[in-house]
Amino acid sequence: MIIDNEIKLDFKDVLIRPKRSNISSRSQVDLEREFKFKHGSSIIWKGVPIMISNMDTTGTFEMAEAVYKHKLFTCIHKHYLVFDWKKFYKGTLDKDIFNYIAISCGSKEEDIHKIRIIMNEIPDIKFICVDVANGYSEYFTSVIIKLRLEFPDKVIIAGNVVTREMTEELLIKGADIVKVGIGPGSVCTTRKQTGVGYPQLSAIIECADAAHGLNGHIIADGGCTNPGDFAKAFGGGADFVMSGGIFAGHDESGGELIEINGKKYKEFYGMSSKTAMDKHSGGVANYRSSEGKRVLLTYKGSVNDTILDILGGIRSSCSYVGAPFLKNLSKCTTFIRVSQQLNEVYGKS
Ligand code: 5GP
């Protein structure tokens, strides 16, 4: 047994120090980034590098259409059928949206077989998100190797991991972008059920450093509770930031709309929750426990206002530290460790 005594940080442990800046208005800040990828090298991506989680309560086609207007990216959840994808493709006149969506799968052969069929029907799909709760198994790496051979021109997203050595391993074996985060999610109970995890800001800083040395990219996945957390994730070196909870509860989100005593709520649950397993896998298998929970969120209407709020917050962060482009935010960031973030004398909102 080994104890690592180095302090690891979460978003709540730091603030970003303001710096002199020659940006006179946050409207001058450009949040778009352009990326070339390590393996899927002919693809150049330009947009706002915020991703919607591939959960069936957030990564919907309706969400993709709404966030595409702001050039955000959606990882479409894996439970759509071939038929649903064909219908979406047929009904979408502006095929540029395929630069802003990924098809998702797990590591099981049946999942991969399904994306093979869908991608055969829709060659416009350029991004594949291979998502498992634990990206550390040798089997998972072998799946990434196989997918890279089968889809040499696509951008492969793989995860989740939280440490530098596994980030490097996945990039070397064929991933372009590594998804980083174990346990920080708003409806995740992995840390409670297993005791496993890694403070998210440190995971981002360490995995970004490992990835960038190999011309790879990372997604900071999970744990953002407000626009400031997105800014901290980018400041820590994340190329993309993914969120579920912030995009849940809207018209475009999945999950049932429920009315209780005249007030509207939307259902949101983890993809390893009992609710999700009952829905998609015929219940929780005897050998495992659920690692996610279900919550009811106050219904928030259209996702548009939420997007503007996040983008406005990040633009402001950039202007506080003198970063005219999102690309500069990381090098303009100095984190200070704090013991208190917010004044909550009038509540938490
Ligand atoms: P959030 O942005 O809501 O804090 O976190 C979203 C992320 O939580 C997702 O992108 C995914 O990585 C993770 N996640 C989603 N469902 C579950 C679950 O049931 N269990 C765990 N451990 N993580 C989940």
CSV table of C-alpha atoms and ligand atoms in Angstrom, one decimal:
chain,number,residue,atom,x,y,z
A,1,MET,CA,0.0,0.0,0.0
A,2,ILE,CA,1.2,3.5,-0.9
A,3,ILE,CA,0.0,6.9,0.2
A,4,ASP,CA,0.5,9.8,-2.2
A,5,ASN,CA,0.8,12.8,0.1
A,6,GLU,CA,0.7,15.5,-2.6
A,7,ILE,CA,-2.4,17.7,-2.3
A,8,LYS,CA,-4.9,17.2,-5.2
A,9,LEU,CA,-7.4,19.9,-6.0
A,10,ASP,CA,-11.0,20.3,-7.0
A,11,PHE,CA,-12.7,23.3,-8.5
A,12,LYS,CA,-13.9,24.3,-5.0
A,13,ASP,CA,-10.3,24.5,-3.7
A,14,VAL,CA,-9.2,27.3,-6.0
A,15,LEU,CA,-10.0,30.7,-7.5
A,16,ILE,CA,-8.4,32.3,-10.6
A,17,ARG,CA,-6.3,35.3,-9.7
A,18,PRO,CA,-7.2,38.5,-11.6
A,19,LYS,CA,-4.4,40.1,-13.7
A,20,ARG,CA,-3.8,43.3,-15.6
A,21,SER,CA,-5.5,43.2,-18.9
A,22,ASN,CA,-5.8,45.3,-22.0
A,23,ILE,CA,-9.3,43.8,-22.8
A,24,SER,CA,-11.7,46.7,-22.4
A,25,SER,CA,-14.9,44.6,-22.9
A,26,ARG,CA,-15.7,40.9,-22.5
A,27,SER,CA,-17.4,41.1,-25.9
A,28,GLN,CA,-13.8,41.2,-27.4
A,29,VAL,CA,-13.1,37.7,-26.1
A,30,ASP,CA,-13.2,34.9,-28.7
A,31,LEU,CA,-14.3,31.5,-27.3
A,32,GLU,CA,-13.8,29.5,-30.5
A,33,ARG,CA,-10.9,27.2,-30.8
A,34,GLU,CA,-9.5,25.3,-33.8
A,35,PHE,CA,-8.1,21.8,-33.3
A,36,LYS,CA,-6.3,19.3,-35.5
A,37,PHE,CA,-6.3,15.8,-34.0
A,38,LYS,CA,-3.5,13.3,-33.4
A,39,HIS,CA,-4.8,10.4,-35.5
A,40,GLY,CA,-7.9,11.6,-37.3
A,41,SER,CA,-5.6,14.0,-38.9
A,42,SER,CA,-7.5,15.3,-41.9
A,43,ILE,CA,-10.3,16.8,-39.7
A,44,ILE,CA,-9.9,20.4,-38.5
A,45,TRP,CA,-12.5,21.3,-35.9
A,46,LYS,CA,-13.5,24.9,-35.1
A,47,GLY,CA,-16.1,25.8,-32.5
A,48,VAL,CA,-16.7,26.5,-28.8
A,49,PRO,CA,-15.2,23.5,-27.0
A,50,ILE,CA,-18.0,22.8,-24.6
A,51,MET,CA,-19.6,19.3,-24.9
A,52,ILE,CA,-22.9,18.0,-23.8
A,53,SER,CA,-22.6,14.6,-22.0
A,54,ASN,CA,-23.6,11.4,-23.8
A,55,MET,CA,-26.3,10.7,-21.2
A,56,ASP,CA,-29.8,9.9,-22.4
A,57,THR,CA,-31.1,12.9,-20.4
A,58,THR,CA,-28.7,15.4,-22.1
A,59,GLY,CA,-27.1,14.0,-25.3
A,60,THR,CA,-30.2,14.1,-27.4
A,61,PHE,CA,-30.7,15.1,-31.1
A,62,GLU,CA,-32.9,18.0,-29.9
A,63,MET,CA,-30.0,19.2,-27.7
A,64,ALA,CA,-27.5,18.9,-30.5
A,65,GLU,CA,-29.7,21.1,-32.8
A,66,ALA,CA,-30.0,23.7,-30.1
A,67,VAL,CA,-26.4,23.9,-29.0
A,68,TYR,CA,-25.1,23.7,-32.6
A,69,LYS,CA,-26.4,27.2,-33.1
A,70,HIS,CA,-23.7,28.4,-30.7
A,71,LYS,CA,-21.1,25.9,-32.1
A,72,LEU,CA,-21.1,23.7,-29.1
A,73,PHE,CA,-20.6,20.0,-29.4
A,74,THR,CA,-23.0,17.1,-28.3
A,75,CYS,CA,-22.0,13.5,-27.7
A,76,ILE,CA,-25.2,11.8,-28.7
A,77,HIS,CA,-26.2,9.0,-26.2
A,78,LYS,CA,-25.8,5.4,-27.3
A,79,HIS,CA,-29.4,4.3,-26.9
A,80,TYR,CA,-30.7,5.7,-30.1
A,81,LEU,CA,-31.6,3.0,-32.7
A,82,VAL,CA,-30.2,2.8,-36.2
A,83,PHE,CA,-33.7,4.0,-37.3
A,84,ASP,CA,-33.5,7.1,-35.1
A,85,TRP,CA,-30.1,8.1,-36.6
A,86,LYS,CA,-31.4,7.6,-40.1
A,87,LYS,CA,-34.4,9.7,-39.4
A,88,PHE,CA,-32.2,12.5,-37.8
A,89,TYR,CA,-29.9,12.4,-40.9
A,90,LYS,CA,-32.8,12.6,-43.3
A,91,GLY,CA,-34.4,15.4,-41.4
A,92,THR,CA,-31.3,17.5,-41.1
A,93,LEU,CA,-30.7,19.8,-44.0
A,94,ASP,CA,-27.6,21.5,-42.6
A,95,LYS,CA,-25.1,18.6,-42.6
A,96,ASP,CA,-22.5,20.8,-41.0
A,97,ILE,CA,-24.0,19.7,-37.7
A,98,PHE,CA,-22.1,16.5,-38.1
A,99,ASN,CA,-19.0,18.5,-37.2
A,100,TYR,CA,-20.6,19.1,-33.8
A,101,ILE,CA,-21.8,15.7,-32.8
A,102,ALA,CA,-20.2,12.4,-31.8
A,103,ILE,CA,-21.8,8.9,-31.9
A,104,SER,CA,-21.3,7.1,-28.6
A,105,CYS,CA,-20.7,3.4,-27.8
A,106,GLY,CA,-19.4,1.3,-24.9
A,107,SER,CA,-16.7,-1.3,-25.3
A,108,LYS,CA,-19.1,-4.3,-25.9
A,109,GLU,CA,-19.1,-5.9,-29.3
A,110,GLU,CA,-22.9,-5.3,-29.7
A,111,ASP,CA,-22.3,-1.6,-29.2
A,112,ILE,CA,-19.6,-1.5,-31.7
A,113,HIS,CA,-21.6,-3.5,-34.2
A,114,LYS,CA,-24.4,-0.9,-33.9
A,115,ILE,CA,-22.1,2.1,-34.6
A,116,ARG,CA,-20.6,0.2,-37.5
A,117,ILE,CA,-24.1,-0.1,-39.1
A,118,ILE,CA,-24.9,3.6,-38.4
A,119,MET,CA,-21.6,4.9,-39.7
A,120,ASN,CA,-22.0,2.8,-42.8
A,121,GLU,CA,-25.4,4.5,-43.4
A,122,ILE,CA,-24.1,8.0,-42.4
A,123,PRO,CA,-20.5,8.5,-43.4
A,124,ASP,CA,-20.8,12.2,-42.4
A,125,ILE,CA,-20.3,11.1,-38.7
A,126,LYS,CA,-16.7,12.1,-37.9
A,127,PHE,CA,-16.5,11.7,-34.1
A,128,ILE,CA,-16.8,8.5,-32.1
A,129,CYS,CA,-17.1,8.6,-28.3
A,130,VAL,CA,-16.1,5.3,-26.7
A,131,ASP,CA,-17.2,5.7,-23.1
A,132,VAL,CA,-16.8,3.3,-20.2
A,133,ALA,CA,-16.9,4.0,-16.5
A,134,ASN,CA,-13.4,2.6,-16.0
A,135,GLY,CA,-10.9,3.2,-18.9
A,136,TYR,CA,-8.1,1.4,-17.2
A,137,SER,CA,-8.8,-2.2,-18.4
A,138,GLU,CA,-6.5,-3.8,-21.0
A,139,TYR,CA,-9.7,-4.9,-22.8
A,140,PHE,CA,-10.7,-1.2,-23.3
A,141,THR,CA,-7.3,-0.4,-24.8
A,142,SER,CA,-7.6,-3.3,-27.2
A,143,VAL,CA,-11.0,-1.9,-28.3
A,144,ILE,CA,-9.4,1.5,-29.0
A,145,ILE,CA,-6.7,-0.2,-31.0
A,146,LYS,CA,-9.3,-2.1,-33.1
A,147,LEU,CA,-11.4,1.0,-33.6
A,148,ARG,CA,-8.4,3.0,-34.8
A,149,LEU,CA,-7.6,0.4,-37.4
A,150,GLU,CA,-11.2,0.2,-38.5
A,151,PHE,CA,-11.8,4.0,-38.6
A,152,PRO,CA,-8.5,5.6,-39.5
A,153,ASP,CA,-10.0,8.9,-40.5
A,154,LYS,CA,-12.4,9.5,-37.6
A,155,VAL,CA,-11.7,11.3,-34.4
A,156,ILE,CA,-11.9,8.9,-31.5
A,157,ILE,CA,-12.7,10.1,-28.0
A,158,ALA,CA,-11.9,7.5,-25.3
A,159,GLY,CA,-12.4,7.5,-21.5
A,160,ASN,CA,-12.8,7.8,-18.7
A,161,VAL,CA,-9.4,8.0,-16.9
A,162,VAL,CA,-7.8,10.4,-14.4
A,163,THR,CA,-4.1,9.9,-14.5
A,164,ARG,CA,-1.3,10.8,-16.9
A,165,GLU,CA,0.0,7.3,-17.7
A,166,MET,CA,-3.4,6.1,-18.9
A,167,THR,CA,-4.0,9.3,-20.9
A,168,GLU,CA,-0.7,8.6,-22.7
A,169,GLU,CA,-1.6,4.9,-23.2
A,170,LEU,CA,-5.0,5.7,-24.8
A,171,LEU,CA,-3.5,8.4,-27.1
A,172,ILE,CA,-0.6,6.2,-28.2
A,173,LYS,CA,-3.0,3.3,-28.9
A,174,GLY,CA,-5.3,5.3,-31.1
A,175,ALA,CA,-7.4,7.9,-29.2
A,176,ASP,CA,-7.4,11.5,-30.3
A,177,ILE,CA,-9.1,12.9,-27.3
A,178,VAL,CA,-9.1,11.4,-23.8
A,179,LYS,CA,-12.1,11.9,-21.5
A,180,VAL,CA,-11.0,12.7,-18.0
A,181,GLY,CA,-13.1,12.3,-14.8
A,182,ILE,CA,-13.9,9.5,-12.4
A,183,GLY,CA,-16.4,10.3,-9.8
A,184,PRO,CA,-17.0,14.1,-10.1
A,185,GLY,CA,-20.4,14.0,-11.8
A,186,SER,CA,-23.5,15.5,-10.3
A,187,VAL,CA,-25.5,12.2,-10.4
A,188,CYS,CA,-22.5,9.9,-9.9
A,189,THR,CA,-22.1,7.8,-6.8
A,190,THR,CA,-18.9,5.9,-7.8
A,191,ARG,CA,-16.9,7.5,-5.0
A,192,LYS,CA,-19.5,6.5,-2.4
A,193,GLN,CA,-19.9,2.9,-3.8
A,194,THR,CA,-16.2,2.2,-4.5
A,195,GLY,CA,-14.0,4.8,-2.7
A,196,VAL,CA,-12.3,5.4,-6.1
A,197,GLY,CA,-11.8,8.8,-7.7
A,198,TYR,CA,-9.4,11.7,-8.2
A,199,PRO,CA,-10.0,15.4,-7.5
A,200,GLN,CA,-11.1,16.8,-10.9
A,201,LEU,CA,-9.0,19.9,-11.3
A,202,SER,CA,-5.8,18.0,-10.5
A,203,ALA,CA,-6.9,15.2,-12.9
A,204,ILE,CA,-7.4,17.9,-15.6
A,205,ILE,CA,-4.0,19.6,-15.0
A,206,GLU,CA,-2.1,16.3,-15.0
A,207,CYS,CA,-3.9,14.6,-17.9
A,208,ALA,CA,-3.7,17.8,-20.1
A,209,ASP,CA,0.0,18.0,-19.5
A,210,ALA,CA,0.4,14.4,-20.5
A,211,ALA,CA,-1.8,14.7,-23.6
A,212,HIS,CA,-0.4,17.9,-24.9
A,213,GLY,CA,3.1,16.4,-25.0
A,214,LEU,CA,1.8,13.8,-27.4
A,215,ASN,CA,-0.3,16.2,-29.6
A,216,GLY,CA,-3.4,14.8,-28.0
A,217,HIS,CA,-6.4,16.5,-26.4
A,218,ILE,CA,-8.5,16.1,-23.3
A,219,ILE,CA,-12.1,16.6,-22.2
A,220,ALA,CA,-12.7,17.6,-18.6
A,221,ASP,CA,-15.8,15.5,-18.0
A,222,GLY,CA,-18.1,16.2,-15.0
A,223,GLY,CA,-18.2,18.3,-11.9
A,224,CYS,CA,-18.9,21.7,-13.3
A,225,THR,CA,-21.5,23.3,-11.2
A,226,ASN,CA,-21.4,26.9,-12.6
A,227,PRO,CA,-19.7,28.9,-15.4
A,228,GLY,CA,-16.7,29.6,-13.1
A,229,ASP,CA,-16.0,25.9,-12.9
A,230,PHE,CA,-15.9,25.7,-16.8
A,231,ALA,CA,-13.3,28.6,-16.7
A,232,LYS,CA,-11.2,26.7,-14.1
A,233,ALA,CA,-11.3,23.6,-16.2
A,234,PHE,CA,-10.1,25.5,-19.3
A,235,GLY,CA,-7.6,27.4,-17.1
A,236,GLY,CA,-6.3,24.0,-15.9
A,237,GLY,CA,-5.6,23.0,-19.5
A,238,ALA,CA,-8.7,21.2,-20.7
A,239,ASP,CA,-9.2,21.4,-24.4
A,240,PHE,CA,-12.9,20.6,-24.1
A,241,VAL,CA,-15.2,20.7,-21.1
A,242,MET,CA,-18.1,18.3,-20.9
A,243,SER,CA,-21.2,18.7,-18.7
A,244,GLY,CA,-24.3,16.8,-18.0
A,245,GLY,CA,-26.1,18.4,-15.1
A,246,ILE,CA,-25.9,21.9,-16.3
A,247,PHE,CA,-27.6,20.9,-19.6
A,248,ALA,CA,-30.3,18.7,-17.9
A,249,GLY,CA,-33.7,20.0,-17.0
A,250,HIS,CA,-34.4,21.8,-20.2
A,251,ASP,CA,-36.9,21.4,-23.1
A,252,GLU,CA,-34.1,19.8,-25.2
A,253,SER,CA,-33.0,17.4,-22.5
A,254,GLY,CA,-34.3,13.9,-22.2
A,255,GLY,CA,-36.0,12.7,-19.0
A,256,GLU,CA,-39.6,13.0,-18.1
A,257,LEU,CA,-41.3,16.3,-17.3
A,258,ILE,CA,-43.1,15.8,-14.0
A,259,GLU,CA,-45.6,18.2,-12.3
A,260,ILE,CA,-45.8,18.2,-8.5
A,261,ASN,CA,-48.1,20.6,-6.7
A,262,GLY,CA,-48.2,22.8,-9.8
A,263,LYS,CA,-44.4,23.1,-10.1
A,264,LYS,CA,-42.6,21.5,-13.1
A,265,TYR,CA,-39.6,19.3,-12.8
A,266,LYS,CA,-37.4,17.3,-15.2
A,267,GLU,CA,-36.0,13.9,-14.4
A,268,PHE,CA,-32.2,13.6,-14.5
A,269,TYR,CA,-30.2,10.4,-13.7
A,270,GLY,CA,-26.8,8.9,-14.0
A,271,MET,CA,-26.2,6.3,-16.8
A,272,SER,CA,-25.2,3.8,-14.1
A,273,SER,CA,-28.2,4.5,-11.9
A,274,LYS,CA,-30.9,2.0,-11.3
A,275,THR,CA,-33.3,4.1,-13.3
A,276,ALA,CA,-31.0,3.9,-16.4
A,277,MET,CA,-30.3,0.2,-16.0
A,278,ASP,CA,-34.0,-0.5,-15.5
A,279,LYS,CA,-34.7,1.4,-18.7
A,280,HIS,CA,-31.9,0.1,-20.9
A,281,SER,CA,-30.5,-3.2,-19.5
A,282,GLY,CA,-33.5,-4.9,-17.8
A,283,GLY,CA,-32.4,-3.9,-14.3
A,284,VAL,CA,-29.3,-3.9,-12.2
A,285,ALA,CA,-27.4,-7.2,-12.7
A,286,ASN,CA,-26.8,-9.3,-9.5
A,287,TYR,CA,-23.0,-8.9,-9.6
A,288,ARG,CA,-23.0,-5.1,-9.5
A,289,SER,CA,-24.5,-2.1,-7.7
A,290,SER,CA,-25.7,1.1,-9.2
A,291,GLU,CA,-23.2,3.9,-9.4
A,292,GLY,CA,-25.5,6.8,-10.2
A,293,LYS,CA,-28.6,8.4,-8.8
A,294,ARG,CA,-31.8,10.0,-10.0
A,295,VAL,CA,-32.9,13.5,-9.2
A,296,LEU,CA,-35.7,15.9,-10.1
A,297,LEU,CA,-34.5,19.3,-11.4
A,298,THR,CA,-36.6,22.4,-11.5
A,299,TYR,CA,-37.7,22.7,-15.1
A,300,LYS,CA,-35.5,25.4,-16.8
A,301,GLY,CA,-37.2,25.9,-20.2
A,302,SER,CA,-35.0,26.3,-23.3
A,303,VAL,CA,-31.3,25.6,-23.1
A,304,ASN,CA,-30.5,28.8,-24.9
A,305,ASP,CA,-30.3,31.0,-21.8
A,306,THR,CA,-28.1,28.5,-20.0
A,307,ILE,CA,-25.7,28.5,-22.9
A,308,LEU,CA,-25.5,32.3,-22.9
A,309,ASP,CA,-24.9,32.3,-19.2
A,310,ILE,CA,-22.0,29.9,-19.4
A,311,LEU,CA,-20.4,31.6,-22.4
A,312,GLY,CA,-20.8,35.0,-20.7
A,313,GLY,CA,-19.2,33.7,-17.6
A,314,ILE,CA,-16.2,32.3,-19.4
A,315,ARG,CA,-15.8,35.5,-21.5
A,316,SER,CA,-15.7,37.4,-18.3
A,317,SER,CA,-13.1,35.1,-16.8
A,318,CYS,CA,-10.9,35.6,-19.8
A,319,SER,CA,-11.2,39.4,-19.5
A,320,TYR,CA,-10.2,39.2,-15.8
A,321,VAL,CA,-6.9,37.6,-16.7
A,322,GLY,CA,-6.1,39.3,-20.0
A,323,ALA,CA,-6.9,36.4,-22.4
A,324,PRO,CA,-8.4,37.7,-25.7
A,325,PHE,CA,-8.9,34.1,-26.9
A,326,LEU,CA,-10.0,31.1,-25.0
A,327,LYS,CA,-6.8,29.5,-26.2
A,328,ASN,CA,-4.8,31.9,-24.0
A,329,LEU,CA,-6.8,31.2,-20.8
A,330,SER,CA,-4.7,28.4,-19.6
A,331,LYS,CA,-1.4,30.3,-19.9
A,332,CYS,CA,-3.0,33.4,-18.3
A,333,THR,CA,-4.3,31.4,-15.3
A,334,THR,CA,-2.8,31.5,-11.9
A,335,PHE,CA,-4.8,29.5,-9.4
A,336,ILE,CA,-4.9,30.5,-5.8
A,337,ARG,CA,-5.8,27.9,-3.2
A,338,VAL,CA,-8.7,29.1,-1.0
A,339,SER,CA,-10.7,27.9,2.0
A,340,GLN,CA,-13.9,29.7,1.0
A,341,GLN,CA,-15.3,30.4,-2.4
A,342,LEU,CA,-18.6,32.2,-2.0
A,343,ASN,CA,-20.5,34.4,0.4
A,344,GLU,CA,-23.6,32.4,1.1
A,345,VAL,CA,-25.2,34.6,3.7
A,346,TYR,CA,-28.4,34.9,1.5
A,347,GLY,CA,-28.4,31.3,0.3
A,348,LYS,CA,-26.6,29.2,-2.3
A,349,SER,CA,-27.9,30.7,-5.5
B,1,5GP,P1,-21.9,16.5,-14.5
B,1,5GP,O1,-21.6,17.5,-15.5
B,1,5GP,O2,-23.4,16.2,-14.3
B,1,5GP,O3,-21.3,16.9,-13.1
B,1,5GP,O4,-21.2,15.1,-14.8
B,1,5GP,C1,-21.6,14.5,-16.1
B,1,5GP,C2,-20.7,13.3,-16.2
B,1,5GP,O5,-20.9,12.3,-15.2
B,1,5GP,C3,-20.9,12.5,-17.5
B,1,5GP,O6,-20.4,13.1,-18.6
B,1,5GP,C4,-20.3,11.1,-17.1
B,1,5GP,O7,-19.0,11.1,-17.3
B,1,5GP,C5,-20.6,11.0,-15.6
B,1,5GP,N1,-21.7,10.1,-15.4
B,1,5GP,C6,-23.0,10.1,-15.9
B,1,5GP,N2,-23.7,9.1,-15.4
B,1,5GP,C7,-23.0,8.6,-14.4
B,1,5GP,C8,-23.3,7.5,-13.5
B,1,5GP,O8,-24.3,7.0,-13.4
B,1,5GP,N3,-22.2,7.2,-12.7
B,1,5GP,C9,-21.0,7.8,-12.8
B,1,5GP,N4,-20.0,7.3,-12.0
B,1,5GP,N5,-20.7,8.8,-13.6
B,1,5GP,C10,-21.7,9.2,-14.4
